[in-house]
Every structure is written in C-alpha cells, then in structure tokens.
Coordinates of C-alpha atoms in Angstrom, one line a residue:
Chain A
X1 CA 0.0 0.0 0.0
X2 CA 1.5 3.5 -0.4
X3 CA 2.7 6.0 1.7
X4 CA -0.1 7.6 2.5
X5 CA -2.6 5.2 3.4
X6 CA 0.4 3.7 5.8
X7 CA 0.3 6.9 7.6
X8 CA -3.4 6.6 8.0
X9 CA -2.8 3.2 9.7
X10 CA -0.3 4.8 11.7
X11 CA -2.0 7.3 14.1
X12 CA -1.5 6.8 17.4
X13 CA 1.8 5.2 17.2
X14 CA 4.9 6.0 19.3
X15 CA 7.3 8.0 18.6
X16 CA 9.2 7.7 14.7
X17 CA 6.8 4.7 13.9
X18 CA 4.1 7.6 12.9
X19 CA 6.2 10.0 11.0
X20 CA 8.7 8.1 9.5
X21 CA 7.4 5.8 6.4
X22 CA 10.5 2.6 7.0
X23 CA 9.9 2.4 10.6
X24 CA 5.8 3.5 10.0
X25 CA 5.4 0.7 7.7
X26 CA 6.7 -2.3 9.4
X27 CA 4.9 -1.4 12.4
X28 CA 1.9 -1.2 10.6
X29 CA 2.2 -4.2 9.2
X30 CA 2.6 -6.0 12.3
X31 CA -0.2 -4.0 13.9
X32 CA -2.2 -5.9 11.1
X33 CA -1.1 -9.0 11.8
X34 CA -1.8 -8.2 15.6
X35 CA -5.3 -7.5 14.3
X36 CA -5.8 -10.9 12.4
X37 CA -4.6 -13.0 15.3
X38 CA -6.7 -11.0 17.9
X39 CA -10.0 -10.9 15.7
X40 CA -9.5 -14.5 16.2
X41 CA -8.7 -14.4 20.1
X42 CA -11.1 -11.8 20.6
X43 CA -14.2 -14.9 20.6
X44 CA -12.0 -16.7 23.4
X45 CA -11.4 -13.6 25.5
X46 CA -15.6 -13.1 25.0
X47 CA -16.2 -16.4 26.3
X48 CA -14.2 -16.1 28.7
X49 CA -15.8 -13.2 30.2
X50 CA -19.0 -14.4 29.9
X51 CA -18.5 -17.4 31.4
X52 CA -16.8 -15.4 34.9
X53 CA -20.0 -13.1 34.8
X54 CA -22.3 -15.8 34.9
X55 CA -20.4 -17.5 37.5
X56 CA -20.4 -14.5 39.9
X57 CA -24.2 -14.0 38.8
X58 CA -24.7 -17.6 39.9
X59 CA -22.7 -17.5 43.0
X60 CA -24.7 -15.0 44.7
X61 CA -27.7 -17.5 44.5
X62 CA -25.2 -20.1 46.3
X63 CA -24.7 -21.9 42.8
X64 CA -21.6 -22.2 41.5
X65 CA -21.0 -22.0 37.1
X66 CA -20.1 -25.5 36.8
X67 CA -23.3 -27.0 38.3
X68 CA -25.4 -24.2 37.4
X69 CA -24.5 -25.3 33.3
X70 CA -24.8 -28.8 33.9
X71 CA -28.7 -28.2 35.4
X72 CA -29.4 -26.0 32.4
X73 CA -28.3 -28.9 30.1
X74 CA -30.2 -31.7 31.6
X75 CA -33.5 -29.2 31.3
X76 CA -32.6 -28.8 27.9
X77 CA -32.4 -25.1 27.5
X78 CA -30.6 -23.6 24.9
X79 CA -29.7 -19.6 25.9
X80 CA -26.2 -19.3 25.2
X81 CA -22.9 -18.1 27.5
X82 CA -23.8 -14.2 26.0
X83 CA -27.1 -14.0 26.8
X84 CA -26.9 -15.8 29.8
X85 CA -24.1 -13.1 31.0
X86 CA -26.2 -10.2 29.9
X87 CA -29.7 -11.6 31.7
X88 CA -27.6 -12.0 35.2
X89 CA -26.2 -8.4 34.9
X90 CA -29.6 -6.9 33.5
X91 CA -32.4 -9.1 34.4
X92 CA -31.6 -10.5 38.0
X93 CA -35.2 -11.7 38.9
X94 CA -35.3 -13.8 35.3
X95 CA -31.5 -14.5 36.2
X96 CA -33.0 -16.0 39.4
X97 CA -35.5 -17.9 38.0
X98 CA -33.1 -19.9 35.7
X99 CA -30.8 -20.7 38.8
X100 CA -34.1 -22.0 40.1
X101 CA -35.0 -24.2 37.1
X102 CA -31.0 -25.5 37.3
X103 CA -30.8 -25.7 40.8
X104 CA -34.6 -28.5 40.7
X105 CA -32.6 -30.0 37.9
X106 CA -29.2 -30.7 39.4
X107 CA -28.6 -29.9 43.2
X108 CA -25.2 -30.3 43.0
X109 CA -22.7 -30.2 45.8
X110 CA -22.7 -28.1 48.6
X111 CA -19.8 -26.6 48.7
X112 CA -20.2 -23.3 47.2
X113 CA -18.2 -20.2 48.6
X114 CA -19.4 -17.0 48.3
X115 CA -17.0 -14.5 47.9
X116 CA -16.0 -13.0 50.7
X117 CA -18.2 -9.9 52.7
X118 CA -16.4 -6.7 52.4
X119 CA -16.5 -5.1 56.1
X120 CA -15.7 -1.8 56.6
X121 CA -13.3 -0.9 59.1
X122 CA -13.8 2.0 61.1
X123 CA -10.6 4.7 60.8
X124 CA -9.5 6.6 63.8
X125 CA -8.1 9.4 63.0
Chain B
X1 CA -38.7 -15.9 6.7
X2 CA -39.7 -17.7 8.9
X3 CA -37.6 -20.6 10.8
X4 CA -39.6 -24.0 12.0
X5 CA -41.8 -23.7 14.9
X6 CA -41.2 -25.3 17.7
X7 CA -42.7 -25.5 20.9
X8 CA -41.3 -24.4 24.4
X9 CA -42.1 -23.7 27.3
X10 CA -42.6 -20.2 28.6
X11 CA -40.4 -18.6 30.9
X12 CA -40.6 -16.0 33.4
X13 CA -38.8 -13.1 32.7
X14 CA -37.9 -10.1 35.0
X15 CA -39.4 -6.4 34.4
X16 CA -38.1 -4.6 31.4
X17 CA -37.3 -0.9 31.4
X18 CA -36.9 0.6 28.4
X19 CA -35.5 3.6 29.3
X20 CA -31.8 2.9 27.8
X21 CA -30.5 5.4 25.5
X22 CA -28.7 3.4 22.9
X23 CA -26.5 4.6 20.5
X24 CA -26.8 2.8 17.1
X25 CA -24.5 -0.5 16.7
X26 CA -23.4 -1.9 13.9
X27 CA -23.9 -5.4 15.1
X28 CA -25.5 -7.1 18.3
X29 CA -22.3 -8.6 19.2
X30 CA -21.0 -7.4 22.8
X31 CA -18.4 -5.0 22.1
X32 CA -16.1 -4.8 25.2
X33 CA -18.4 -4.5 28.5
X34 CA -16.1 -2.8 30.7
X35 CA -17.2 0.3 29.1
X36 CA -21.0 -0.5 28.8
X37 CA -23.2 0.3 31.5
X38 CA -27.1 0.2 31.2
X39 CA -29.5 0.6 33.9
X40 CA -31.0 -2.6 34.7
X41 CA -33.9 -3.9 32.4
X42 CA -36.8 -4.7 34.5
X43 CA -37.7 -2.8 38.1
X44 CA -39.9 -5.0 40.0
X45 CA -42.7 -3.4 41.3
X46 CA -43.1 -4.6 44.6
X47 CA -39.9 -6.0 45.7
X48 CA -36.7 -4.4 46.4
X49 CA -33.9 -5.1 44.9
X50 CA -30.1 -3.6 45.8
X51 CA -28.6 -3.3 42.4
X52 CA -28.0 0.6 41.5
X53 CA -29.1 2.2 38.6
X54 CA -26.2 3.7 36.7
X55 CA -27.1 6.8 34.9
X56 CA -27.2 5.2 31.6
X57 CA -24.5 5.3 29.3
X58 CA -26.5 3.6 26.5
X59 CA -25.2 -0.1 25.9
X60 CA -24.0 0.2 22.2
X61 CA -25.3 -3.5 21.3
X62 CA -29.1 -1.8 20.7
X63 CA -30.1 0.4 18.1
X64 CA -32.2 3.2 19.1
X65 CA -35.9 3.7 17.3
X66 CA -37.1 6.4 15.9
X67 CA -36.7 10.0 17.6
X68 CA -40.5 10.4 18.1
X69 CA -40.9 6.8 20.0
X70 CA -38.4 7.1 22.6
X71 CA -40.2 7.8 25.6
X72 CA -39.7 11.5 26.7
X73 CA -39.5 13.7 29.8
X74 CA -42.8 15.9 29.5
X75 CA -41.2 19.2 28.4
X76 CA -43.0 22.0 30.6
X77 CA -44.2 24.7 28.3
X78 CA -43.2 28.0 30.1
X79 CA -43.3 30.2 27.1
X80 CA -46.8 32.0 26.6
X81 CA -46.6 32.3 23.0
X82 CA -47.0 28.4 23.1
X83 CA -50.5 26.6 22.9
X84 CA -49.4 23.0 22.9
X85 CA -49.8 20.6 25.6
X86 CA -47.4 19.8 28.3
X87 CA -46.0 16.7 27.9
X88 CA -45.1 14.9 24.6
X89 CA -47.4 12.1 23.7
X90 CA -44.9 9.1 23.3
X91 CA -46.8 5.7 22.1
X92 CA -46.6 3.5 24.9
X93 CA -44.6 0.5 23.7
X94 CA -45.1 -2.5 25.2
X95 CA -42.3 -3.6 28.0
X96 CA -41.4 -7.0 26.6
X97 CA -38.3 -8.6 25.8
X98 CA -37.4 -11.5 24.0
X99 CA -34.3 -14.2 23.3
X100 CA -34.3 -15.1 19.5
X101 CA -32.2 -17.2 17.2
X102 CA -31.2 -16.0 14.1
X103 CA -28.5 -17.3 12.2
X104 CA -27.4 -19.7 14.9
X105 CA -26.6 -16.7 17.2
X106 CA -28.7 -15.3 20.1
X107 CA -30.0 -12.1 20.5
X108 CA -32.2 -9.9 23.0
X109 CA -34.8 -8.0 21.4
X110 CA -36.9 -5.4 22.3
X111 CA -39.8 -4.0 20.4
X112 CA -39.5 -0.8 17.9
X113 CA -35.1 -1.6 17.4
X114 CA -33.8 -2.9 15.0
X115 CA -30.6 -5.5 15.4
X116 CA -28.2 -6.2 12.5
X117 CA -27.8 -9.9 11.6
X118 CA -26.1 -12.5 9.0
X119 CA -27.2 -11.9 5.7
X120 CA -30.8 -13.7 5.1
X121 CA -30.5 -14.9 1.7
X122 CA -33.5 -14.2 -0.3
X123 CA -35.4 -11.2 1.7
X124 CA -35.8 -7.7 0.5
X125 CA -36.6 -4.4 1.8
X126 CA -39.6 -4.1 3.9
X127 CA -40.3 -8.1 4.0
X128 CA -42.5 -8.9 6.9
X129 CA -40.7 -11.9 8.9
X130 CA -41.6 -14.3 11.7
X131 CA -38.8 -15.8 13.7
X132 CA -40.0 -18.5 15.9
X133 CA -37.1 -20.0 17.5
X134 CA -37.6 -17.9 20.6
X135 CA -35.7 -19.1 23.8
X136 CA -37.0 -16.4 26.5
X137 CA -39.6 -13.8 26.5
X138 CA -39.6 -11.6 29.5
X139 CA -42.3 -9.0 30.4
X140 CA -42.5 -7.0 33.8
X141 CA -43.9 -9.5 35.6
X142 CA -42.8 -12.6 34.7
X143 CA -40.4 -14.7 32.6
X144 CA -41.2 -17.4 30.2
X145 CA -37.9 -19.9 30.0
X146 CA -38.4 -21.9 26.8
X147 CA -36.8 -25.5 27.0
X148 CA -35.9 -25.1 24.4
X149 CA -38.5 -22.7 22.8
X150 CA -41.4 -20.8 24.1
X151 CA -44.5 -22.6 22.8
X152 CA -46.0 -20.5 20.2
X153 CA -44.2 -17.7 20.8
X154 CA -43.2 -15.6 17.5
X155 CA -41.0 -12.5 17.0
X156 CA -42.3 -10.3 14.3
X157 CA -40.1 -8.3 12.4
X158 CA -39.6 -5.8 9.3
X159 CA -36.4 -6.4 6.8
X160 CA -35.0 -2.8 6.7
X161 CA -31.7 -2.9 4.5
X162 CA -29.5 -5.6 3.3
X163 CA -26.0 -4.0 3.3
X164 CA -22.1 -4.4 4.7
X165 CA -20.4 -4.7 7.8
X166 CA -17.4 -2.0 7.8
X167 CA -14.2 -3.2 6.0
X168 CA -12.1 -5.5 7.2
X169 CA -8.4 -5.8 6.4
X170 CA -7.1 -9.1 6.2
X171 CA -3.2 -9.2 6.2
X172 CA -1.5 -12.4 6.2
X173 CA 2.5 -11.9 6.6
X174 CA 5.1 -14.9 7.0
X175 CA 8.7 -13.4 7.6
X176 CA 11.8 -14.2 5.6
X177 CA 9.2 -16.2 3.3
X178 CA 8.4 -13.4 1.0
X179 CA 4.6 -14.0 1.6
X180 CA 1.9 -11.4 2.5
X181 CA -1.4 -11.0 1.5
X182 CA -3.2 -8.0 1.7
X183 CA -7.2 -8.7 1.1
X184 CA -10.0 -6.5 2.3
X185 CA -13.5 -8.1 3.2
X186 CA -16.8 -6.7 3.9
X187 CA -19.4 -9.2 5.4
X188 CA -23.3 -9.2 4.2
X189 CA -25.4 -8.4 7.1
X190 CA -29.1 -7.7 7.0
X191 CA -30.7 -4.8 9.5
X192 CA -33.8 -6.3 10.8
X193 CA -36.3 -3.6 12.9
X194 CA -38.6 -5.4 15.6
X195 CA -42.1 -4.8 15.4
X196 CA -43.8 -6.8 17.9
X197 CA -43.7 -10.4 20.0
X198 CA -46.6 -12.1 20.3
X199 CA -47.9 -15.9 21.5
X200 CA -46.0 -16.1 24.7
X201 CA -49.1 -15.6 27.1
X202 CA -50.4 -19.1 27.4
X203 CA -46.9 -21.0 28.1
X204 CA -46.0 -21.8 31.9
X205 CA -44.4 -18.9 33.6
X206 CA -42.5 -17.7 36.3
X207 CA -44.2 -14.6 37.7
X208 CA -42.7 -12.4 40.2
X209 CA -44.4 -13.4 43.5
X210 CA -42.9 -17.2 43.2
X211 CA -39.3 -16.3 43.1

C-alpha cells in the first residue's frame, strides 16, 4: 500500500513509527497482523468473560458455574454463555429464576463459597 | 422468513425498562463490557432489589428507534406564546423482551429496534418476517424460559436494509518467506427492525411473587 494510506494506519503510534514511512510501515504491518490473530482471540477472551459473569451472577444465589451449566443442560435449555451473561447483569429476577430451574434439575454439591463480605473498618483518625 | 416452529415452554422473565438510551451498533455482538453500562432492564414493582441504577451510558449493542418513540421527559411549556400541551405524547410500547435465534446466534430483542444480523439470503426491503425460535420472553412480571422454545411464541419483524459490515483488512504476513497477503472483506449483514412479539401468554411462567 503507499505512503499515504500507511500513515493513515499509523496514528497513534509511538514516537518515529508515525512520521517516518520505514519504521511506519513495518509497524503497521505488524499491527495488522496483531489485528488478524486477535479478531480471532477476541471470541476466546468473550467467552471467557462471559462465562466469569455468569459465574459471579450464579454464585450469589449459592450456585456455582459448573453445576449451574450442567442443570441448564439436563432441562434442555438452549440460551447461550452471552445472553446468559447479559440476563444476570440486567435481568436478576429472570436470572434468578433460571438458577431455580438448574438448581430443581441438578442440586449439586454443597460446597459453594461465596465470595468474601467486604466489612468496613472504622478509621481513627 | 420464517424458521420451523417449535414448541417451548414459557419462561418467566424479569421487568423490562426501556429507558436505555442506545446509541446505534453496527452489530448485536458485545463489544467490550467494561465500558458498557445500562440501567437494569426490568424494576420489579413490589420488591426491592439492591442493584443501583447507573445513569445510563446507552449499551451500544441496541439500536435506538425512531426519535418520536423514545419515551420523553414531558417538556413543561413555560413560554406563553406556546398553545401546545405539556408533555409529549410518546406511544406506549409495550415492556417485553425477547431471546431469539437467528442465524445460529442469540439475540435480545426489544420492540421498535432494530438488530443487525447475517445476511438472510432471499429477503428484501420491507419483507415482513416471523422468527420463531424464541428461547425467553420476558415482560414486567414474569419470565417465560423456553426448553428449548417458548410454545407458540413468535417474533415479528420488518427487513430494513440488506448492506455491509465495515471493511475489514485481512493481512496475512510470513517473515523471511516473502509471503503477504493484503485482502479486504466486507461481510453481508441484514438490518432487521422489531415490530412486535406475540404468543408467549399461554406458556407456563414464572411470575414475580414465586421467586
């Protein structure tokens, strides 16, 4: 690609990468190839996040993620890790109810630990 | 078009508010939600509930409706030369929400937005579409959890535009081999605007006072 669209690529780079067109263009093309790889990692890092939501969402109705996904399997329901992750962040009375349905379905072990209550400490000053 | 029916059972879904001011997104796909913060859906209306409502910075995954439908503060009319009444009249929309499949990939809809999917092969502008492979509905009350789809339960919906996704550069490099590609690609997506969802009432649900 030419010089100019480089440059155009290249905002926001540090220091000589964004004014000078050798060092501009091999960063560029390794910001591209950053971008490829990444578009790639960005559905793991997703998951990923969705799953720890839904896991603290569950947790505060004394079910942990692991048995709260195997209940929702055996009742055959199909909502996905992304909606599920949204529903416990915006919906928490529908949130509750599906950690009902999972919790009828599989009671799973007992051995859930909340996380811990934050106490605050009074200060003398 | 409309995908196979299928019957579920309904599920009880928390209150929705539809106050979120959304900023237009190119697709329902959840951009990074660090940055995201939306009041919560649904307020119950007799219980209490400790979350906090965050003054909303809209959640970008929703597309806002029209102008004239999002529901506005009455504006009090202080100057004299003015005649008109004192609050807007907003149509009220109905507080429902829904859990749909489209394309193999979820999405929460809400009535009167629109949501930007695959391309749907075959459809043109202002096509009138069912979608029946609904997994959740959710209305103020209560929640109707489909296992796997609401019973009944359809999604109506109007084809808007069939257009691009933004471009996408695809650069493949190997080094010291002398390879790189450089290849641009725009993905066919289809903007879909909600109308209205319907045949949820007679499946089981979960209403608020059983939780």
């Amino acid at each position: 690609m030419n010089k100019a669209k480089v440059f155009k690529l290249a905002k926001g780079f540090r220091g000589r990468a964004k004014n000078c067109i050798r060092i501009a263009r091999e960063r560029v093309e390794k910001a591209l190839q950053y971008s490829y790889r990444d578009r790639r990692n960005k559905k793991r890092d997703m998951r990923s996040l969705w799953i720890q939501r839904i896991n603290a969402g569950t947790r505060i109705h004394s079910v942990n993620y692991g048995n709260f996904m195997h209940g929702l399997m055996k009742e055959n329901i199909q909502l996905n890790r992304k909606v599920l992750s949204e529903l416990s962040m915006h919906e928490p009375l529908s949130f509750k109810a599906l950690v009902d349905i999972s919790r009828n379905a599989f009671p799973g072990n007992k051995n859930v630990v909340h996380a811990p209550r934050k106490v605050s400490i009074p200060v003398d000053v | 078009m409309a995908s196979c029916s299928a019957t579920s059972a309904p599920s009880l879904c928390s209150l929705l508010k539809l106050n979120c001011r959304v900023s237009s997104a190119r697709q329902n796909f959840l951009l990074p939600p660090l940055s995201v913060s939306r009041k919560p859906i649904l307020s119950p209306p007799s219980l209490s509930f400790a979350f906090k409502k965050i003054p909303g910075i809209a959640p970008r995954r929703f597309s806002e409706s029209e102008a004239p439908e999002v529901e506005a503060e009455p504006v009090p009319e202080s100057e004299p030369a003015q005649i008109v009444e004192s609050s807007i009249e907003v149509p009220k929309r109905e507080e429902v929400f829904a859990v749909v499949v489209i394309g193999s990939r979820q999405y929460i809809v809400f009535p009167g937005r629109f949501i930007h999917t695959q391309r749907l092969k075959g459809a043109t502008a202002d096509d009138k579409i069912i979608l029946n492979k609904v997994l959740l509905v959710g209305t103020k009350t209560s929640t109707y959890i489909g296992k796997p789809v609401v019973p009944n339960a359809a999604v109506h919906a109007v084809i808007e535009e069939q257009g691009l996704n933004k471009k996408v550069t695809v650069f493949k490099y190997k080094k010291k081999k002398k390879y790189r590609r450089n290849i641009g690609h725009r993905q066919p997506n289809t903007r879909i605007r909600i109308t209205g969802i319907t045949g949820y009432q007679d499946s089981p649900a979960v209403t608020l006072d059983s939780l």
